[in-house]
Amino acid sequence: MPFEIPVSPANLSYADTQFEILMRHILEFQASLDANHDVGMVSVNSGSSDPLLVSEVILEPPVLLVFRGTVKDKPAMLVQHINQLNVLMTPVDKPPEDPHRIIGFTVSPES
């Protein structure tokens, strides 16, 4: 089931567009998972294969995306320029009785 993203103002920047596309893909991927799994993300450019359990994706205009969450149960944050945005979404185990994590999507106010 595709997720509908609200129509944004006509003057979208490239980062805004990438943010909306990424948000749609994360929500669709999470919806496709069974009760035993949730979304993990690996930054292809980071050199690490440990998944980041994303709790928040923040758009920092004009060109940065910030991913906050945990890696191996420790707080983690990945700041990525949109030109280097390559993420692998992968299922990670979770207790079936736990609901899927709510991932927040935030647009920071421009300075």
mmCIF file with all atom_site columns, C-alpha atoms in Angstrom:
data_model
loop_
_atom_site.group_PDB
_atom_site.id
_atom_site.type_symbol
_atom_site.label_atom_id
_atom_site.label_alt_id
_atom_site.label_comp_id
_atom_site.label_asym_id
_atom_site.label_entity_id
_atom_site.label_seq_id
_atom_site.pdbx_PDB_ins_code
_atom_site.Cartn_x
_atom_site.Cartn_y
_atom_site.Cartn_z
_atom_site.occupancy
_atom_site.B_iso_or_equiv
_atom_site.pdbx_formal_charge
_atom_site.auth_seq_id
_atom_site.auth_comp_id
_atom_site.auth_asym_id
_atom_site.auth_atom_id
_atom_site.pdbx_PDB_model_num
ATOM 1   C CA . MET A 1 1   ? 0.000  0.000  0.000  1.00 0.00 ? 1   MET A CA 1
ATOM 2   C CA . PRO A 1 2   ? 1.737  3.209  -1.123 1.00 0.00 ? 2   PRO A CA 1
ATOM 3   C CA . PHE A 1 3   ? 1.848  6.069  1.341  1.00 0.00 ? 3   PHE A CA 1
ATOM 4   C CA . GLU A 1 4   ? 0.525  9.410  0.219  1.00 0.00 ? 4   GLU A CA 1
ATOM 5   C CA . ILE A 1 5   ? 2.873  12.322 0.823  1.00 0.00 ? 5   ILE A CA 1
ATOM 6   C CA . PRO A 1 6   ? 1.117  15.693 1.103  1.00 0.00 ? 6   PRO A CA 1
ATOM 7   C CA . VAL A 1 7   ? 1.715  17.976 -1.851 1.00 0.00 ? 7   VAL A CA 1
ATOM 8   C CA . SER A 1 8   ? 4.433  20.481 -1.011 1.00 0.00 ? 8   SER A CA 1
ATOM 9   C CA . PRO A 1 9   ? 4.823  24.052 -2.223 1.00 0.00 ? 9   PRO A CA 1
ATOM 10  C CA . ALA A 1 10  ? 5.811  24.410 -5.863 1.00 0.00 ? 10  ALA A CA 1
ATOM 11  C CA . ASN A 1 11  ? 9.242  25.778 -4.952 1.00 0.00 ? 11  ASN A CA 1
ATOM 12  C CA . LEU A 1 12  ? 10.673 22.481 -3.668 1.00 0.00 ? 12  LEU A CA 1
ATOM 13  C CA . SER A 1 13  ? 14.430 22.338 -3.521 1.00 0.00 ? 13  SER A CA 1
ATOM 14  C CA . TYR A 1 14  ? 16.308 19.195 -4.420 1.00 0.00 ? 14  TYR A CA 1
ATOM 15  C CA . ALA A 1 15  ? 16.806 18.331 -0.723 1.00 0.00 ? 15  ALA A CA 1
ATOM 16  C CA . ASP A 1 16  ? 13.085 18.723 -0.070 1.00 0.00 ? 16  ASP A CA 1
ATOM 17  C CA . THR A 1 17  ? 12.286 16.346 -2.893 1.00 0.00 ? 17  THR A CA 1
ATOM 18  C CA . GLN A 1 18  ? 14.828 13.762 -1.705 1.00 0.00 ? 18  GLN A CA 1
ATOM 19  C CA . PHE A 1 19  ? 13.442 14.008 1.836  1.00 0.00 ? 19  PHE A CA 1
ATOM 20  C CA . GLU A 1 20  ? 9.896  13.293 0.646  1.00 0.00 ? 20  GLU A CA 1
ATOM 21  C CA . ILE A 1 21  ? 10.981 10.398 -1.569 1.00 0.00 ? 21  ILE A CA 1
ATOM 22  C CA . LEU A 1 22  ? 13.045 8.860  1.245  1.00 0.00 ? 22  LEU A CA 1
ATOM 23  C CA . MET A 1 23  ? 10.163 9.275  3.713  1.00 0.00 ? 23  MET A CA 1
ATOM 24  C CA . ARG A 1 24  ? 7.812  7.466  1.331  1.00 0.00 ? 24  ARG A CA 1
ATOM 25  C CA . HIS A 1 25  ? 10.259 4.586  0.794  1.00 0.00 ? 25  HIS A CA 1
ATOM 26  C CA . ILE A 1 26  ? 10.968 4.140  4.521  1.00 0.00 ? 26  ILE A CA 1
ATOM 27  C CA . LEU A 1 27  ? 7.250  4.040  5.379  1.00 0.00 ? 27  LEU A CA 1
ATOM 28  C CA . GLU A 1 28  ? 6.482  1.626  2.534  1.00 0.00 ? 28  GLU A CA 1
ATOM 29  C CA . PHE A 1 29  ? 9.372  -0.659 3.509  1.00 0.00 ? 29  PHE A CA 1
ATOM 30  C CA . GLN A 1 30  ? 8.289  -0.659 7.160  1.00 0.00 ? 30  GLN A CA 1
ATOM 31  C CA . ALA A 1 31  ? 4.693  -1.485 6.170  1.00 0.00 ? 31  ALA A CA 1
ATOM 32  C CA . SER A 1 32  ? 5.922  -4.502 4.188  1.00 0.00 ? 32  SER A CA 1
ATOM 33  C CA . LEU A 1 33  ? 7.628  -6.096 7.219  1.00 0.00 ? 33  LEU A CA 1
ATOM 34  C CA . ASP A 1 34  ? 6.122  -8.770 9.426  1.00 0.00 ? 34  ASP A CA 1
ATOM 35  C CA . ALA A 1 35  ? 5.642  -8.502 13.202 1.00 0.00 ? 35  ALA A CA 1
ATOM 36  C CA . ASN A 1 36  ? 9.132  -9.939 13.862 1.00 0.00 ? 36  ASN A CA 1
ATOM 37  C CA . HIS A 1 37  ? 11.033 -7.210 11.976 1.00 0.00 ? 37  HIS A CA 1
ATOM 38  C CA . ASP A 1 38  ? 11.476 -3.459 11.774 1.00 0.00 ? 38  ASP A CA 1
ATOM 39  C CA . VAL A 1 39  ? 13.435 -1.060 9.554  1.00 0.00 ? 39  VAL A CA 1
ATOM 40  C CA . GLY A 1 40  ? 17.193 -0.898 9.904  1.00 0.00 ? 40  GLY A CA 1
ATOM 41  C CA . MET A 1 41  ? 19.309 1.324  7.676  1.00 0.00 ? 41  MET A CA 1
ATOM 42  C CA . VAL A 1 42  ? 22.932 1.043  6.668  1.00 0.00 ? 42  VAL A CA 1
ATOM 43  C CA . SER A 1 43  ? 24.723 3.979  5.091  1.00 0.00 ? 43  SER A CA 1
ATOM 44  C CA . VAL A 1 44  ? 26.462 2.553  2.066  1.00 0.00 ? 44  VAL A CA 1
ATOM 45  C CA . ASN A 1 45  ? 29.199 5.208  2.386  1.00 0.00 ? 45  ASN A CA 1
ATOM 46  C CA . SER A 1 46  ? 29.929 4.640  6.104  1.00 0.00 ? 46  SER A CA 1
ATOM 47  C CA . GLY A 1 47  ? 31.956 1.448  5.834  1.00 0.00 ? 47  GLY A CA 1
ATOM 48  C CA . SER A 1 48  ? 29.953 -0.106 8.676  1.00 0.00 ? 48  SER A CA 1
ATOM 49  C CA . SER A 1 49  ? 27.504 -2.953 8.237  1.00 0.00 ? 49  SER A CA 1
ATOM 50  C CA . ASP A 1 50  ? 25.786 -2.371 11.588 1.00 0.00 ? 50  ASP A CA 1
ATOM 51  C CA . PRO A 1 51  ? 22.236 -1.146 10.956 1.00 0.00 ? 51  PRO A CA 1
ATOM 52  C CA . LEU A 1 52  ? 21.057 2.183  12.320 1.00 0.00 ? 52  LEU A CA 1
ATOM 53  C CA . LEU A 1 53  ? 17.611 1.781  13.874 1.00 0.00 ? 53  LEU A CA 1
ATOM 54  C CA . VAL A 1 54  ? 16.229 5.103  12.721 1.00 0.00 ? 54  VAL A CA 1
ATOM 55  C CA . SER A 1 55  ? 13.914 7.009  15.023 1.00 0.00 ? 55  SER A CA 1
ATOM 56  C CA . GLU A 1 56  ? 14.030 10.347 13.224 1.00 0.00 ? 56  GLU A CA 1
ATOM 57  C CA . VAL A 1 57  ? 14.945 11.759 9.822  1.00 0.00 ? 57  VAL A CA 1
ATOM 58  C CA . ILE A 1 58  ? 15.583 15.507 9.775  1.00 0.00 ? 58  ILE A CA 1
ATOM 59  C CA . LEU A 1 59  ? 15.875 17.729 6.726  1.00 0.00 ? 59  LEU A CA 1
ATOM 60  C CA . GLU A 1 60  ? 18.435 20.483 7.317  1.00 0.00 ? 60  GLU A CA 1
ATOM 61  C CA . PRO A 1 61  ? 17.945 22.860 4.383  1.00 0.00 ? 61  PRO A CA 1
ATOM 62  C CA . PRO A 1 62  ? 19.340 23.273 1.939  1.00 0.00 ? 62  PRO A CA 1
ATOM 63  C CA . VAL A 1 63  ? 21.407 20.073 1.471  1.00 0.00 ? 63  VAL A CA 1
ATOM 64  C CA . LEU A 1 64  ? 21.668 17.873 4.596  1.00 0.00 ? 64  LEU A CA 1
ATOM 65  C CA . LEU A 1 65  ? 19.680 14.945 5.941  1.00 0.00 ? 65  LEU A CA 1
ATOM 66  C CA . VAL A 1 66  ? 20.212 13.857 9.549  1.00 0.00 ? 66  VAL A CA 1
ATOM 67  C CA . PHE A 1 67  ? 19.356 10.330 10.670 1.00 0.00 ? 67  PHE A CA 1
ATOM 68  C CA . ARG A 1 68  ? 18.993 9.789  14.433 1.00 0.00 ? 68  ARG A CA 1
ATOM 69  C CA . GLY A 1 69  ? 18.555 6.454  16.127 1.00 0.00 ? 69  GLY A CA 1
ATOM 70  C CA . THR A 1 70  ? 20.613 3.680  17.681 1.00 0.00 ? 70  THR A CA 1
ATOM 71  C CA . VAL A 1 71  ? 23.371 1.302  16.610 1.00 0.00 ? 71  VAL A CA 1
ATOM 72  C CA . LYS A 1 72  ? 23.822 -1.718 18.876 1.00 0.00 ? 72  LYS A CA 1
ATOM 73  C CA . ASP A 1 73  ? 21.558 -0.042 21.488 1.00 0.00 ? 73  ASP A CA 1
ATOM 74  C CA . LYS A 1 74  ? 23.729 3.105  21.624 1.00 0.00 ? 74  LYS A CA 1
ATOM 75  C CA . PRO A 1 75  ? 22.635 6.567  20.414 1.00 0.00 ? 75  PRO A CA 1
ATOM 76  C CA . ALA A 1 76  ? 23.801 7.326  16.894 1.00 0.00 ? 76  ALA A CA 1
ATOM 77  C CA . MET A 1 77  ? 23.445 10.143 14.386 1.00 0.00 ? 77  MET A CA 1
ATOM 78  C CA . LEU A 1 78  ? 24.382 10.191 10.711 1.00 0.00 ? 78  LEU A CA 1
ATOM 79  C CA . VAL A 1 79  ? 24.608 13.547 8.908  1.00 0.00 ? 79  VAL A CA 1
ATOM 80  C CA . GLN A 1 80  ? 24.588 13.110 5.166  1.00 0.00 ? 80  GLN A CA 1
ATOM 81  C CA . HIS A 1 81  ? 24.771 15.499 2.227  1.00 0.00 ? 81  HIS A CA 1
ATOM 82  C CA . ILE A 1 82  ? 22.022 14.718 -0.281 1.00 0.00 ? 82  ILE A CA 1
ATOM 83  C CA . ASN A 1 83  ? 24.640 14.156 -3.005 1.00 0.00 ? 83  ASN A CA 1
ATOM 84  C CA . GLN A 1 84  ? 26.037 11.265 -0.933 1.00 0.00 ? 84  GLN A CA 1
ATOM 85  C CA . LEU A 1 85  ? 22.693 9.756  0.042  1.00 0.00 ? 85  LEU A CA 1
ATOM 86  C CA . ASN A 1 86  ? 22.926 5.989  -0.361 1.00 0.00 ? 86  ASN A CA 1
ATOM 87  C CA . VAL A 1 87  ? 21.104 3.941  2.257  1.00 0.00 ? 87  VAL A CA 1
ATOM 88  C CA . LEU A 1 88  ? 20.305 0.267  2.425  1.00 0.00 ? 88  LEU A CA 1
ATOM 89  C CA . MET A 1 89  ? 17.050 -0.533 4.211  1.00 0.00 ? 89  MET A CA 1
ATOM 90  C CA . THR A 1 90  ? 17.159 -3.935 5.824  1.00 0.00 ? 90  THR A CA 1
ATOM 91  C CA . PRO A 1 91  ? 14.864 -5.868 8.173  1.00 0.00 ? 91  PRO A CA 1
ATOM 92  C CA . VAL A 1 92  ? 16.109 -6.138 11.755 1.00 0.00 ? 92  VAL A CA 1
ATOM 93  C CA . ASP A 1 93  ? 14.719 -8.495 14.371 1.00 0.00 ? 93  ASP A CA 1
ATOM 94  C CA . LYS A 1 94  ? 12.325 -7.241 17.028 1.00 0.00 ? 94  LYS A CA 1
ATOM 95  C CA . PRO A 1 95  ? 10.002 -8.938 19.513 1.00 0.00 ? 95  PRO A CA 1
ATOM 96  C CA . PRO A 1 96  ? 6.706  -9.697 17.729 1.00 0.00 ? 96  PRO A CA 1
ATOM 97  C CA . GLU A 1 97  ? 4.700  -8.157 20.576 1.00 0.00 ? 97  GLU A CA 1
ATOM 98  C CA . ASP A 1 98  ? 6.453  -4.787 20.133 1.00 0.00 ? 98  ASP A CA 1
ATOM 99  C CA . PRO A 1 99  ? 4.862  -2.440 17.575 1.00 0.00 ? 99  PRO A CA 1
ATOM 100 C CA . HIS A 1 100 ? 6.884  -1.079 14.679 1.00 0.00 ? 100 HIS A CA 1
ATOM 101 C CA . ARG A 1 101 ? 8.893  1.974  15.738 1.00 0.00 ? 101 ARG A CA 1
ATOM 102 C CA . ILE A 1 102 ? 7.410  5.337  14.909 1.00 0.00 ? 102 ILE A CA 1
ATOM 103 C CA . ILE A 1 103 ? 9.893  7.194  12.733 1.00 0.00 ? 103 ILE A CA 1
ATOM 104 C CA . GLY A 1 104 ? 9.606  10.974 12.920 1.00 0.00 ? 104 GLY A CA 1
ATOM 105 C CA . PHE A 1 105 ? 10.204 13.126 9.856  1.00 0.00 ? 105 PHE A CA 1
ATOM 106 C CA . THR A 1 106 ? 11.177 16.717 10.664 1.00 0.00 ? 106 THR A CA 1
ATOM 107 C CA . VAL A 1 107 ? 12.023 19.779 8.615  1.00 0.00 ? 107 VAL A CA 1
ATOM 108 C CA . SER A 1 108 ? 14.334 22.112 10.536 1.00 0.00 ? 108 SER A CA 1
ATOM 109 C CA . PRO A 1 109 ? 13.544 25.807 10.296 1.00 0.00 ? 109 PRO A CA 1
ATOM 110 C CA . GLU A 1 110 ? 15.881 27.578 7.927  1.00 0.00 ? 110 GLU A CA 1
ATOM 111 C CA . SER A 1 111 ? 18.443 29.822 9.566  1.00 0.00 ? 111 SER A CA 1
#
